[in-house]
Coordinates of C-alpha atoms in Angstrom, one line a residue:
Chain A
X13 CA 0.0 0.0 0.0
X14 CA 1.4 3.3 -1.2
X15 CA 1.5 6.7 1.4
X16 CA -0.8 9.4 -0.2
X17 CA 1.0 12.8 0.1
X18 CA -1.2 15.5 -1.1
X19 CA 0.6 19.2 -1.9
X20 CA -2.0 22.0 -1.4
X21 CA -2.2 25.7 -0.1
X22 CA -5.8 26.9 -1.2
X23 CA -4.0 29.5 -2.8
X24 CA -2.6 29.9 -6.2
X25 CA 1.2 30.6 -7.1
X26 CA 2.9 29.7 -3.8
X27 CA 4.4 26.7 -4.7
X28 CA 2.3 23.8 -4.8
X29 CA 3.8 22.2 -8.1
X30 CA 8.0 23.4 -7.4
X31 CA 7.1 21.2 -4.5
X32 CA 5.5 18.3 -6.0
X33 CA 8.1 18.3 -7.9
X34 CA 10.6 18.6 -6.1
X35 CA 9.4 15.9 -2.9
X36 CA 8.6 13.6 -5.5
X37 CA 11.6 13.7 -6.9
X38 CA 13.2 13.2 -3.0
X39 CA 11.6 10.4 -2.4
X40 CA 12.3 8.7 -5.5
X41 CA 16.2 9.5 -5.2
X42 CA 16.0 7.8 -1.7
X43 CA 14.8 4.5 -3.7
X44 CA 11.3 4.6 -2.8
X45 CA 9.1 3.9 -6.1
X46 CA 7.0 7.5 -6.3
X47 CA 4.9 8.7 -8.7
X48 CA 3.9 12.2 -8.9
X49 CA -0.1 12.7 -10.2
X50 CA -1.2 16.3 -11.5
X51 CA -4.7 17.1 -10.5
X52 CA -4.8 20.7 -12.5
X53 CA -6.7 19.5 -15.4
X54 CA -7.2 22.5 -17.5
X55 CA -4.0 23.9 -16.3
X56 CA -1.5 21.5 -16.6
X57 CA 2.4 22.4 -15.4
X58 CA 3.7 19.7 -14.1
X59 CA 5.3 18.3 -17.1
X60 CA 6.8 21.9 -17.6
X61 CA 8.6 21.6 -14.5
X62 CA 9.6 17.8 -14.5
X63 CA 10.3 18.6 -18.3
X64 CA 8.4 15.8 -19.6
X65 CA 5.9 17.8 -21.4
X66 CA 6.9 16.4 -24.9
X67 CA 6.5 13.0 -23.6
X68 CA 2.9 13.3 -22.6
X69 CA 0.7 10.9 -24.7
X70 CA -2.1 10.1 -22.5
X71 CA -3.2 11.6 -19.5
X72 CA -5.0 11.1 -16.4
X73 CA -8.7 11.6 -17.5
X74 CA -7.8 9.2 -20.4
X75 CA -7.0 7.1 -17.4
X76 CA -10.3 7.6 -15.3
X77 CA -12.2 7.6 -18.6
X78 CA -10.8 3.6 -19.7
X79 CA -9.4 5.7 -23.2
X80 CA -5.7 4.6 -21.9
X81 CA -4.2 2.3 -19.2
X82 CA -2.2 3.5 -16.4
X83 CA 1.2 1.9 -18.3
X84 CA 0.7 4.3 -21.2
X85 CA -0.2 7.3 -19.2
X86 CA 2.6 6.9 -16.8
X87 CA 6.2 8.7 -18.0
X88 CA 9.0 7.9 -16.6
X89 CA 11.6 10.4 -15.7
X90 CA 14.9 10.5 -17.2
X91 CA 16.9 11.4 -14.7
X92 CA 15.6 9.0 -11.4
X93 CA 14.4 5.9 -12.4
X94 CA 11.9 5.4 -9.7
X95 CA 10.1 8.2 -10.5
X96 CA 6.7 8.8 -12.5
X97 CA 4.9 11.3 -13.7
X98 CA 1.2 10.7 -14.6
X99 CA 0.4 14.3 -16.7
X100 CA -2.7 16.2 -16.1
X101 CA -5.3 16.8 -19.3
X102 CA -5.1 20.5 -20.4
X103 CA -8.0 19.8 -22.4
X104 CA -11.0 18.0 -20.6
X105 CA -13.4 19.5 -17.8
X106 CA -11.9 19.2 -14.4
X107 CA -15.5 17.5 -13.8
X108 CA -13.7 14.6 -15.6
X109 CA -11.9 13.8 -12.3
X110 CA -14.6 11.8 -10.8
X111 CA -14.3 10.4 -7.4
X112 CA -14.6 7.1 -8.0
X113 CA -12.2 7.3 -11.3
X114 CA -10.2 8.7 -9.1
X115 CA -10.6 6.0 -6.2
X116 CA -9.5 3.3 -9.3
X117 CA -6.2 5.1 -10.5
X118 CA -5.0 5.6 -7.2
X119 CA -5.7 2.1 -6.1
X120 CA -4.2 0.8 -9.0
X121 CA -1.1 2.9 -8.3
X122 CA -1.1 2.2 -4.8
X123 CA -0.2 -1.6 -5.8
X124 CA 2.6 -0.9 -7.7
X125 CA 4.5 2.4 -5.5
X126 CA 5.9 3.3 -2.1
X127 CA 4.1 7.0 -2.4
X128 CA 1.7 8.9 -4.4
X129 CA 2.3 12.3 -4.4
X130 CA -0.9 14.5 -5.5
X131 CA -0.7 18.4 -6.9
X132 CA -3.5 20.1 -5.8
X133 CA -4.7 23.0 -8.1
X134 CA -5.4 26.2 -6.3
X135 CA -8.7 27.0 -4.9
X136 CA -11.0 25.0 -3.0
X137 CA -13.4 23.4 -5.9
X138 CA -13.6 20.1 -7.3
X139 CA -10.0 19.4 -8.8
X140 CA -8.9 20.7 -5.3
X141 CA -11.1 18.4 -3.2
X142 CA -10.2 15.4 -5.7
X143 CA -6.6 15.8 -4.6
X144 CA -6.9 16.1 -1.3
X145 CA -9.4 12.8 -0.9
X146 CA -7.6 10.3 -0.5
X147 CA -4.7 11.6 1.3
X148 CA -3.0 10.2 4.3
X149 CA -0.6 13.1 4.7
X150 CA -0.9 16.7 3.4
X151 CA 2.2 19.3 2.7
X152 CA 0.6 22.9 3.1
X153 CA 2.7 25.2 1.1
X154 CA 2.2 28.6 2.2
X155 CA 3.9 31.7 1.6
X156 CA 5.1 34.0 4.3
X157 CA 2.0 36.3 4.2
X158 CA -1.3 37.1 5.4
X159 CA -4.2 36.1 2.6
X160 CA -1.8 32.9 1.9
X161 CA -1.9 32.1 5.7
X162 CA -5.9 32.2 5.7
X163 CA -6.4 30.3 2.3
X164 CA -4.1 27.8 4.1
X165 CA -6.3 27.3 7.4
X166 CA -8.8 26.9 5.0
X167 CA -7.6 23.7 3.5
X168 CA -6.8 22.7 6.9
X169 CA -10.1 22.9 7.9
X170 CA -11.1 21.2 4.6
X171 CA -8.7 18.1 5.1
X172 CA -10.1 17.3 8.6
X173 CA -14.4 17.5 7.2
X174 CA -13.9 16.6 3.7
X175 CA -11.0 14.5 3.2
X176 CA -11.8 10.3 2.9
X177 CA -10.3 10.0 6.7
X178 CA -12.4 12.3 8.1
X179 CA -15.9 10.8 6.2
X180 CA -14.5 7.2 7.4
X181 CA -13.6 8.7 10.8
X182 CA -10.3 7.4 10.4
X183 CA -7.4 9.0 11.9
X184 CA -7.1 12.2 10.8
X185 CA -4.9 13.4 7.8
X186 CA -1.5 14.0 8.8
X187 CA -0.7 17.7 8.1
X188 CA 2.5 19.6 7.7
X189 CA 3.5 23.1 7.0
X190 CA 5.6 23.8 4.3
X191 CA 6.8 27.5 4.4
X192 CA 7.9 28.5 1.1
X193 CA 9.6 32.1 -0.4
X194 CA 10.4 32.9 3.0
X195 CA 13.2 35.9 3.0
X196 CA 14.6 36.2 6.7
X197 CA 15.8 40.1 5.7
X198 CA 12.1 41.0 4.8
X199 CA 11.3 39.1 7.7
X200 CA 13.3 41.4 9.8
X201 CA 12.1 44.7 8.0
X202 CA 8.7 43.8 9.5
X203 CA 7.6 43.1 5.5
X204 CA 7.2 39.5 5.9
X205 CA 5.3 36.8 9.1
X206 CA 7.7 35.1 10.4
X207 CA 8.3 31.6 10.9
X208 CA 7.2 31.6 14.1
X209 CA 4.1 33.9 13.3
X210 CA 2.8 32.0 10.7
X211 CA 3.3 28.0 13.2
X212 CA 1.6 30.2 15.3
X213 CA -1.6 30.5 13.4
X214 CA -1.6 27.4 11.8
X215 CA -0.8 25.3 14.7
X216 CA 0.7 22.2 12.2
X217 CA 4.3 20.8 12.7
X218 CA 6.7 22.8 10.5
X219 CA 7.7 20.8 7.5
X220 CA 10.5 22.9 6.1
X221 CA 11.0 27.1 5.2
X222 CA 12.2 26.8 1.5
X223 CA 14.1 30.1 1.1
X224 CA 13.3 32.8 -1.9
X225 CA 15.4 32.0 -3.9
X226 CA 16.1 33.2 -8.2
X227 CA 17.2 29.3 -8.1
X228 CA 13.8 28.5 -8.1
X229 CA 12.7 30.3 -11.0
X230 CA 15.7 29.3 -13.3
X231 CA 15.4 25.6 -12.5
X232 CA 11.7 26.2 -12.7
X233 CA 12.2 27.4 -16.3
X234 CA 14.5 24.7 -17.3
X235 CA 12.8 21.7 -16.3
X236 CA 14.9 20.7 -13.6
X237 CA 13.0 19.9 -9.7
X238 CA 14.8 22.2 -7.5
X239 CA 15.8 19.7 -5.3
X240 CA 18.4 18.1 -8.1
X241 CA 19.9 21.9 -7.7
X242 CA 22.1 20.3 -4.6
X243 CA 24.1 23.2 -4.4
X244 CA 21.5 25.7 -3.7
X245 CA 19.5 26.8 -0.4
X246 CA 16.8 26.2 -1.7
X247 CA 17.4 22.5 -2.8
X248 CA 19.0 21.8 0.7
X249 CA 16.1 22.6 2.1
X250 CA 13.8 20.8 0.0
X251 CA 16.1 17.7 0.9
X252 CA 15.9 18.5 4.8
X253 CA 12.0 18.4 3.9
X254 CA 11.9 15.1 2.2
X255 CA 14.2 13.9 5.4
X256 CA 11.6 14.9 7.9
X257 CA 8.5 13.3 5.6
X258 CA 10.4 10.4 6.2
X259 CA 11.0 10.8 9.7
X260 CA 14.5 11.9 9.8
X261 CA 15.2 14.2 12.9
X262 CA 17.2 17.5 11.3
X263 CA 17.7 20.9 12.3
X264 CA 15.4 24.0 10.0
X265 CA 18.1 25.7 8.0
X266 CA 17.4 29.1 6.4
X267 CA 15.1 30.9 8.3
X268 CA 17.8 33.8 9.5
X269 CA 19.3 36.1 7.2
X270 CA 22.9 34.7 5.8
X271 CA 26.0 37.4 6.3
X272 CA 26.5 38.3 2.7
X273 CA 29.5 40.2 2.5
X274 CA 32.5 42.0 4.2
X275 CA 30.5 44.9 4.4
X276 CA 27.1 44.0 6.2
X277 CA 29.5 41.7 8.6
X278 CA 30.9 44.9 9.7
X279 CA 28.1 46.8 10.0
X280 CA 26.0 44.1 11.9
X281 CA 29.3 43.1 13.9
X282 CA 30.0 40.0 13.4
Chain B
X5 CA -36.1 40.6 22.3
X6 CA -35.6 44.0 23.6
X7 CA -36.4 44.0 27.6
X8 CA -37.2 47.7 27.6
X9 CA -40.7 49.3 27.6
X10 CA -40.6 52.2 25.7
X11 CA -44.1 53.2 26.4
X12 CA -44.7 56.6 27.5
X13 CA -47.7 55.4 29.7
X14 CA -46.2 53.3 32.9
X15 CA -48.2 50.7 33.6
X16 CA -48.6 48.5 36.8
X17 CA -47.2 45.3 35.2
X18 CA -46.5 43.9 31.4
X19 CA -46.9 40.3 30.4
X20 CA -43.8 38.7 29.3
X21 CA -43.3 35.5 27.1
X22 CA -40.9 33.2 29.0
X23 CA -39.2 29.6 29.2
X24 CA -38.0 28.5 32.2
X25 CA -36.1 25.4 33.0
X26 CA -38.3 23.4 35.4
X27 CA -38.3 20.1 37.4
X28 CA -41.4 17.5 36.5
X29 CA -42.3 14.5 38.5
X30 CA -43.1 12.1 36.2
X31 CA -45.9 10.5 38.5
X32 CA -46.4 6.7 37.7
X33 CA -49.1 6.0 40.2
X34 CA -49.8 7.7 43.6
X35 CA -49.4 5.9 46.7
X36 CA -48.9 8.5 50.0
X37 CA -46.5 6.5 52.0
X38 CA -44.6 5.4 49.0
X39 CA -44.4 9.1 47.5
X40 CA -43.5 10.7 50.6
X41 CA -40.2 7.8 50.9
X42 CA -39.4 8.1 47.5
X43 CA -39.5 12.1 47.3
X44 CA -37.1 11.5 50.9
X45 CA -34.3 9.6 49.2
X46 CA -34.2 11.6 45.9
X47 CA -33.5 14.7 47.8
X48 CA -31.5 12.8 50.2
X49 CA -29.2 12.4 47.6
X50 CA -29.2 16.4 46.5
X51 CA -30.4 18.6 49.0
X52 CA -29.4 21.4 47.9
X53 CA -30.9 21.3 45.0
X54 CA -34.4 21.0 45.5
X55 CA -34.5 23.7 48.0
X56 CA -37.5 25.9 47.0
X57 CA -37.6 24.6 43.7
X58 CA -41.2 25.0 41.7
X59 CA -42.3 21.5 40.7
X60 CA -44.9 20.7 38.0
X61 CA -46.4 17.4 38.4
X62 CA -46.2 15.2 34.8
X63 CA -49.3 13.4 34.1
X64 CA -48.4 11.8 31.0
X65 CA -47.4 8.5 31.8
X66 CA -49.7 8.0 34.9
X67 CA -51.4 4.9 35.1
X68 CA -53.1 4.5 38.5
X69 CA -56.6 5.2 38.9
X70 CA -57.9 9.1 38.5
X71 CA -59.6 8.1 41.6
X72 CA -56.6 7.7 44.0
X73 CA -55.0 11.2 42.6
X74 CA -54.8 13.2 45.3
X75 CA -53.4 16.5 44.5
X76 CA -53.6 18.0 48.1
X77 CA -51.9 15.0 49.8
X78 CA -48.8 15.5 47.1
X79 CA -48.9 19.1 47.5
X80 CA -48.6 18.5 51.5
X81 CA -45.7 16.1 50.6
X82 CA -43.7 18.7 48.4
X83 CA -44.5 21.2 51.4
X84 CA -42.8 19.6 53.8
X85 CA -39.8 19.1 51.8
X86 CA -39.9 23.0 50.2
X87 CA -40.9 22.1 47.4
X88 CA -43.5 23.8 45.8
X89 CA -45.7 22.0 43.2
X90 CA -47.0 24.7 40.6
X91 CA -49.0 23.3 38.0
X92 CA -49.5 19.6 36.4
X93 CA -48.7 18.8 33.0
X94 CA -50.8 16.3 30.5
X95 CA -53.2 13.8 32.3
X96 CA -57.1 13.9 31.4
X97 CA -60.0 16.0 31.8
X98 CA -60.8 14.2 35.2
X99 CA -57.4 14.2 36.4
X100 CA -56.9 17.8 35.1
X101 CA -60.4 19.0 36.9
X102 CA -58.9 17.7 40.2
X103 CA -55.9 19.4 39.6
X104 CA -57.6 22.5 39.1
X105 CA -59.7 21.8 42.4
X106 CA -56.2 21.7 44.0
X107 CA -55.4 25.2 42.6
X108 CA -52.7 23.8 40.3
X109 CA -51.9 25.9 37.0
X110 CA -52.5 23.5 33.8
X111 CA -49.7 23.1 31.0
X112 CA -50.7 21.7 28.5
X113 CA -49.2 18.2 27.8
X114 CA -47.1 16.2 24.5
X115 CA -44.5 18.3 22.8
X116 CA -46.5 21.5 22.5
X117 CA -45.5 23.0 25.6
X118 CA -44.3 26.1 27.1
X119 CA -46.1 28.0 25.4
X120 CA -47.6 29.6 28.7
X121 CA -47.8 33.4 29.0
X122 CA -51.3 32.1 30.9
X123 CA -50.0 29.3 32.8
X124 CA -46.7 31.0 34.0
X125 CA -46.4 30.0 37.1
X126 CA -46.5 33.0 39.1
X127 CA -43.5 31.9 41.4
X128 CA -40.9 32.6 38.4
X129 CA -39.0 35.5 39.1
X130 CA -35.1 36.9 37.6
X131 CA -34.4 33.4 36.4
X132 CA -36.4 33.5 33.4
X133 CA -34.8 33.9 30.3
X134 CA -36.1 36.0 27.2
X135 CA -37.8 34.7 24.6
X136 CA -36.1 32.5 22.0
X137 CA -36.4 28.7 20.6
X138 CA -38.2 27.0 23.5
X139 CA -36.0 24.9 25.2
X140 CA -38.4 21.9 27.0
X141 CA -38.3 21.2 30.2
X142 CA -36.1 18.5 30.9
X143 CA -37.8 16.0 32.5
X144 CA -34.8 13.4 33.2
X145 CA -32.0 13.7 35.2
X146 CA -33.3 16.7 37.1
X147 CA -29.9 18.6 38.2
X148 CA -27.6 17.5 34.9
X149 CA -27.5 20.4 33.1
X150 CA -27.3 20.7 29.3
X151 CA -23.8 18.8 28.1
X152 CA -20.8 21.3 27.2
X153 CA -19.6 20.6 23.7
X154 CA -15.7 20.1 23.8
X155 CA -13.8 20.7 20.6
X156 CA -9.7 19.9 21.0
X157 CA -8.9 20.5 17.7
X158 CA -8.3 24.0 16.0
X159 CA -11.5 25.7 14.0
X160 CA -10.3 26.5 10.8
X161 CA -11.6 29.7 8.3
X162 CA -14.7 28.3 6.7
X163 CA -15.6 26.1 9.5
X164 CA -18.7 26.5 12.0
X165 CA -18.9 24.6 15.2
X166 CA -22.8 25.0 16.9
X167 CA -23.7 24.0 20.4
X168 CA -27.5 24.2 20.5
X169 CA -28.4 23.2 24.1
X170 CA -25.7 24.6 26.0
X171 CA -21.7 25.5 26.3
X172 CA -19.2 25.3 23.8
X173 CA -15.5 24.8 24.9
X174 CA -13.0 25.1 22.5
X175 CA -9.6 23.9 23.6
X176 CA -7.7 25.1 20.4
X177 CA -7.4 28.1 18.5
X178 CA -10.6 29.6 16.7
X179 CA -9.2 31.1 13.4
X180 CA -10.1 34.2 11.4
X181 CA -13.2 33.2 8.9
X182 CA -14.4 30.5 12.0
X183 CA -17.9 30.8 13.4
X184 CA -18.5 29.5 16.8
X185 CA -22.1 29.6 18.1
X186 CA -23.1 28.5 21.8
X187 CA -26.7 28.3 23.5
X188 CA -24.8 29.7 26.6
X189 CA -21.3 30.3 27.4
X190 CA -18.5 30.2 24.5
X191 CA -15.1 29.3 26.1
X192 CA -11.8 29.3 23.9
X193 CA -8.8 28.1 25.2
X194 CA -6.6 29.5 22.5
X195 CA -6.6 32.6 20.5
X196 CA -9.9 33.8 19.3
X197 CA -9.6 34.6 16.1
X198 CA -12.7 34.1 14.0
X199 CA -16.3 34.7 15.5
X200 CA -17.8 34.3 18.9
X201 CA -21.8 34.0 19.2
X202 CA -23.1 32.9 22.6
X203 CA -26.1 33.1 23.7
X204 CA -27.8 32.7 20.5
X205 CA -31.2 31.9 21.7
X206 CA -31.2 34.7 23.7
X207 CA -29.4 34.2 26.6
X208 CA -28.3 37.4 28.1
X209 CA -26.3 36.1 30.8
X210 CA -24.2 34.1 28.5
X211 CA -20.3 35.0 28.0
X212 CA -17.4 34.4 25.6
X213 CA -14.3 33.4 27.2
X214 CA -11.0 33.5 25.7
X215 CA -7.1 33.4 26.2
X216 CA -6.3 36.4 23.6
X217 CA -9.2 38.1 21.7
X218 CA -8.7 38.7 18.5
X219 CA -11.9 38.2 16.9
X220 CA -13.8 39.7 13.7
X221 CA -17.2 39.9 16.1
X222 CA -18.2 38.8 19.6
X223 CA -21.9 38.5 19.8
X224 CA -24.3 37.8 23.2
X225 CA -27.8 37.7 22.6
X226 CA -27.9 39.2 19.6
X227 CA -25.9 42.4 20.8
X228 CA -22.8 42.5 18.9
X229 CA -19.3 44.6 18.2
X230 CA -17.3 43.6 15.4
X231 CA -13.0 43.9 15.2
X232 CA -12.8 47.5 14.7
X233 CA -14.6 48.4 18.0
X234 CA -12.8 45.4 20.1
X235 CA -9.4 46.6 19.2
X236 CA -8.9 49.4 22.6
X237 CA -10.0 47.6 25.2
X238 CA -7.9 44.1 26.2
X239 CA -6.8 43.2 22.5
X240 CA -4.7 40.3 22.9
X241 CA -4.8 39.5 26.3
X242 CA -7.4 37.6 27.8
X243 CA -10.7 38.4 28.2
X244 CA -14.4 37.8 29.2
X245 CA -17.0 39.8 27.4
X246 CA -20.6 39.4 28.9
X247 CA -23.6 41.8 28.4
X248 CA -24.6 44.8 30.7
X249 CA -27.4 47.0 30.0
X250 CA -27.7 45.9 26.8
X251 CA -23.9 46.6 26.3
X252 CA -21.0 44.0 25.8
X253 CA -18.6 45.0 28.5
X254 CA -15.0 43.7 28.2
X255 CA -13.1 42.9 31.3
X256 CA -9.4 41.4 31.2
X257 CA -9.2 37.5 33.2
X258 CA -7.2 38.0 36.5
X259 CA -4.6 35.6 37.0
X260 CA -5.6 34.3 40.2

């Protein structure tokens, strides 16, 4: 039986898919057989960012919909071997995700890998609510700042009434924050929550502060899941993430501002 | 569900709708020795309790005679222990005629009930509470009151948690976009966040509770004051806000 992860935030274009991505592509390097389903039907990226988008034949409504099986929607990626991708439809309804379609692919899947990892569209509708289903654990990206916060207690809210645990009354869906663009020097400016603001109003387990980073972006651009960028921030802490989903102990990294140069060690002595 | 006349002309008295929470003996059959005993050991066992207490004697499931209903023999009983029997409730024309005989206020019986600006009993004084949804007499159990709903786990934006019957204790933080609605008293143990109604049926004396307010709106009764007018007086610390003169007065929780 495979671990359902689902990656959500209520809100759009904090992170969701960077991270599905990127934990997908964690677990797979740490030998566990992943795949990696995209749930934004309509608006399909995930094959943008795991640069697989000129290898998507079938999709996942052709799945649901008995047009393909599972073996010719699934792509493998080039660069882990454990790790799949099962593309998103950019041109059906999202109505096409139907929860019992869904219930079939995932328990099809669930024979053959060690996780599932879900990306959630934004918002709180169907595709949203699809993704979340039948989760056993949830990474709640959120963004250092107020409306993202909110949108993010409302997923929470929505995990725990509306998720297939909760209508079961199952143990509840295991939730972790995932704080992501966090910039500790805004932070200090007053121009960002902090880390500790934003675990205060959430009240989850932290998961990992992913810092801002122009990493992101590029690797983003280029196809590559940020966590393969092993010399940046931003890919360490994806990995200390992908540690602590697995139930490694380690310390957060990144959430105070790095000394930059000669100059600002001066001035802020030391 | 305003209490205040606004009348120019003062009159003597004004007829209020009101619910009360009231004690029933559910009378099976009537036997004198064997009511007095059994009356003795169920206040035995709560003394305190039944202390002056009105009583209103339920007919409903009565299945002795008419005949050996003896309304001044029970009344005599109560008496003796202070209790004091106000009114019967159901039973049947004859049964009802004797009560009547014993000067005892009829209710009228089955589920519509309390509906008694008449009957009142006359004995009701500050305790009443305004109108709102009825709540029934609560015939079992006499002394339990209504259960407190206990919620351990954080209310999130876009949820509601409603206790009808009585309080709501929230042991967890109530977020912003959260609705919690009590019958009486709304306890948070956490931050408050969201909204606070207590009291909804109208409930005056109800209170919100909570370890830092920062809510969007704090409601008793009906009288309400939204975020904006919350903000100068114990923002962030902990509070109880209850309702005086129509007014939700804000005091900080002493640390004892």
């Amino acid at each position: 039986m495979a671990r359902i992860i689902v990656v959500t935030s209520g809100k759009g274009g904090v992170g969701k898919t960077t991270t599905s991505a990127s934990i997908s592509t964690g677990l797979a390097k740490r030998g566990h057989k992943t795949v990696v389903i995209d749930f934004d039907v309509g608006l399909r990226n995930l094959d943008l960012i795991m640069n697989c988008e000129r290898r998507v034949v079938y999709d996942f409504v052709n799945v649901i919909q008995g047009e393909a099986t599972l073996n010719q929607a699934l792509i493998r990626d080039k660069r882990v071997d454990t790790l799949y991708i099962l593309p998103a439809s950019q041109t059906r309804e999202k109505e096409a995700l139907t929860k019992d379609g869904v219930e079939k692919v995932i328990n099809e899947l669930s024979d053959r890998f060690d996780y599932i990892v879900c990306d959630s569209p934004a918002g709180i509708e169907h595709g949203a609510l699809m993704a979340l289903y039948y989760a056993d654990e949830a990474v709640v990206v959120t963004n250092p700042e107020v409306s993202s916060v909110r949108d993010s207690d409302r997923i929470l809210g929505i995990l725990q009434s509306k998720s297939r645990r909760a209508e079961m009354g199952q143990d509840p869906v295991k939730e972790h924050l995932l704080l992501s663009r966090y910039n500790p020097d805004r932070v200090e400016k007053g121009e960002m929550l902090s880390v500790a603001d934003v675990e205060e109003i959430l009240a989850i387990p932290l998961l990992g502060v992913i810092p801002e980073s122009q990493v992101v972006l590029n690797a983003s651009n280029q196809g590559v899941p940020v966590i393969l960028e092993e010399d940046s921030d931003a890919g360490q802490a994806y990995d200390d993430a992908v540690a602590r989903l697995l139930g490694e102990e380690r310390e957060h990294r990144f959430m105070t501002s790095q000394k930059k140069g000669f100059f600002s060690r001066m001035f802020k002595g030391g | 569900m305003s209490e205040t006349a606004v009348s120019g002309v003062k009159q003597c008295f004004q007829l209020k709708s009101a619910n009360v929470s009231m004690t029933a003996l559910e009378l099976y059959f009537f036997d004198n020795d064997d009511f007095e005993s059994t009356l003795r050991d169920k206040i035995s066992q709560a003394p305190g309790f039944f202390k002056d207490i009105p009583l209103i004697i339920s007919l409903e499931k009565y299945e002795g005679l008419s005949s050996e209903l003896d309304f001044f023999k029970i009344i005599g009983a109560c008496r003796r222990h202070n209790i004091h029997v106000i009114g019967v409730r159901g039973g049947n024309d004859d049964q009802r005629r004797l009560a009547r005989g014993a000067s005892l206020a009829l209710l009228p019986g089955g589920n519509q009930r309390d509906r008694d600006i008449d009957t009142a009993p006359a004995t009701e004084s500050a305790a009443t509470e305004p109108t709102g949804n009825p709540t029934p007499a609560r015939v079992e159990n006499p002394g339990e009151p209504a259960p407190a709903k206990i919620i351990n786990q954080p209310v999130r934006s876009g949820q509601q948690v409603y206790a009808p019957d009585g309080d709501l204790i929230i042991l967890a933080p109530v977020q912003a976009g959260a609705e919690v609605l009590a019958a009486g008293n709304v306890h948070v143990y956490g931050p408050l966040r969201g909204r606070a109604l207590a009291g909804i049926h109208g409930a005056e004396h109800a209170r919100v509770f909570c370890q830092s307010l920062e809510a969007e709106l704090v409601s008793i009764a009906g009288h309400y004051k939204i975020s904006e007018d919350l903000q100068d007086n114990g923002w962030k610390t902990a509070v109880q806000i209850q309702l005086r003169d129509d007014l939700l007065v804000v005091t900080p929780l002493e640390k004892a």
